[in-house]
Amino acid sequence: MGRRRAPELYRAPFPLYALQVDPSAGLLIAAGGGGAAKTGIKNGVHFLQLEQINGRLSASLLHSHDTETRATMNLALAGDILAAGQDAQCQLLRFRVHKQKDNKAEKAGSKEQGLRQRKGATPEEKKSGAETHPEGGELKVENLQAVQTNFGSDPLQKVVCFNHDNTLLATGGTDGFVRVWKVPSLEKVLEFKAHEGDIEDLALGPDGKLVTVGWDLKASVWQKDQLLMQLHWQENGPTFSNTPYRYQACRFGQVPDQPSGLRLFTVQIPHKRLRQPPPCYLTAWDGSSFLPLRTKPCGNEVISCLSVSESGTFLGLGTVTGSVAIYIAFSLQGVFLCGCCSCYVSGLLL
């Protein structure tokens, strides 16, 4: 008898490229699309309300924001502002949830029936999920500033990140440059060459330090545009003679029960795809000295993304094959592996 399939939380009408969870508002924000190609696949950002109903996570579509010909490839969240990477530009969006009064009968009916379409929805809207919202609330989205953040022969923004107080955001992409912008004006305040080739990920620390990882196999720590040090994850870990690894992702996380404590987490993957792939690795670093604390293998499926829960307790890993895994941040011990989006979201809400 095969493994029981986990219940589906949400199915987007477009290819998904980015997810963000807003625990304070109980929102799941999903984005993607078909790009500028005239394939009939729309581009959009979906805002979903998350609820626990009878012990099970449920998602109801609040709003579908049309991004016209631009697919959103990466997202960062700062309060009610989203930074969306769309081709070679960054678009700032502001969203607000407006509550509506409902009587108890309507609320009970909503819980019993699960996902609900708004009254009067057309068949096309029902099919695509556009402009739907659960009874009792609606969400509105406003386009703010937009700016080109990447340049070169094939420009593409690959990552965006806010600083700790949401006054700045940093972007990186295919041209290897880091650019830092004021929020919400998107006035550029810093620009420097960080890597030869693509910047795969970046993370801003609360002390102003910036960590970048790139296609050139390097992970670097910066203070503004000054290089402080390079990270060396194999210093106290595994060594390989014939298998080059590169850094795929980096994230800062709080140390539970230590208000001023900070950890950096990175993922290392084989630089080249091999017929018999070696394992990927997860490394925890001291957030002040940037020395490696511990490194653990995290499976042979290639890791594509890394997230840290708001409490700093859990790490979430996503793979190129669509599976997800949850690890304990302190020990890097794996606690859950699944191919289900809802399990990943649940772990990051803890």
CSV table of C-alpha atoms in Angstrom, one decimal, residues 251-256 261-265 308-312 315:
chain,number,residue,atom,x,y,z
A,251,ARG,CA,19.8,33.2,6.0
A,252,PHE,CA,20.2,34.8,9.4
A,253,GLY,CA,18.2,33.5,12.3
A,254,GLN,CA,17.6,34.4,16.0
A,255,VAL,CA,19.0,32.1,18.7
A,256,PRO,CA,16.0,31.0,20.8
A,261,GLY,CA,22.0,36.0,19.7
A,262,LEU,CA,22.4,35.4,16.0
A,263,ARG,CA,23.2,32.5,13.7
A,264,LEU,CA,23.9,32.3,10.0
A,265,PHE,CA,22.7,29.3,8.0
A,308,VAL,CA,14.2,30.2,9.0
A,309,SER,CA,11.2,30.4,11.2
A,310,GLU,CA,10.6,33.7,12.9
A,311,SER,CA,11.5,32.2,16.3
A,312,GLY,CA,14.7,30.8,15.0
A,315,LEU,CA,14.8,25.6,9.2
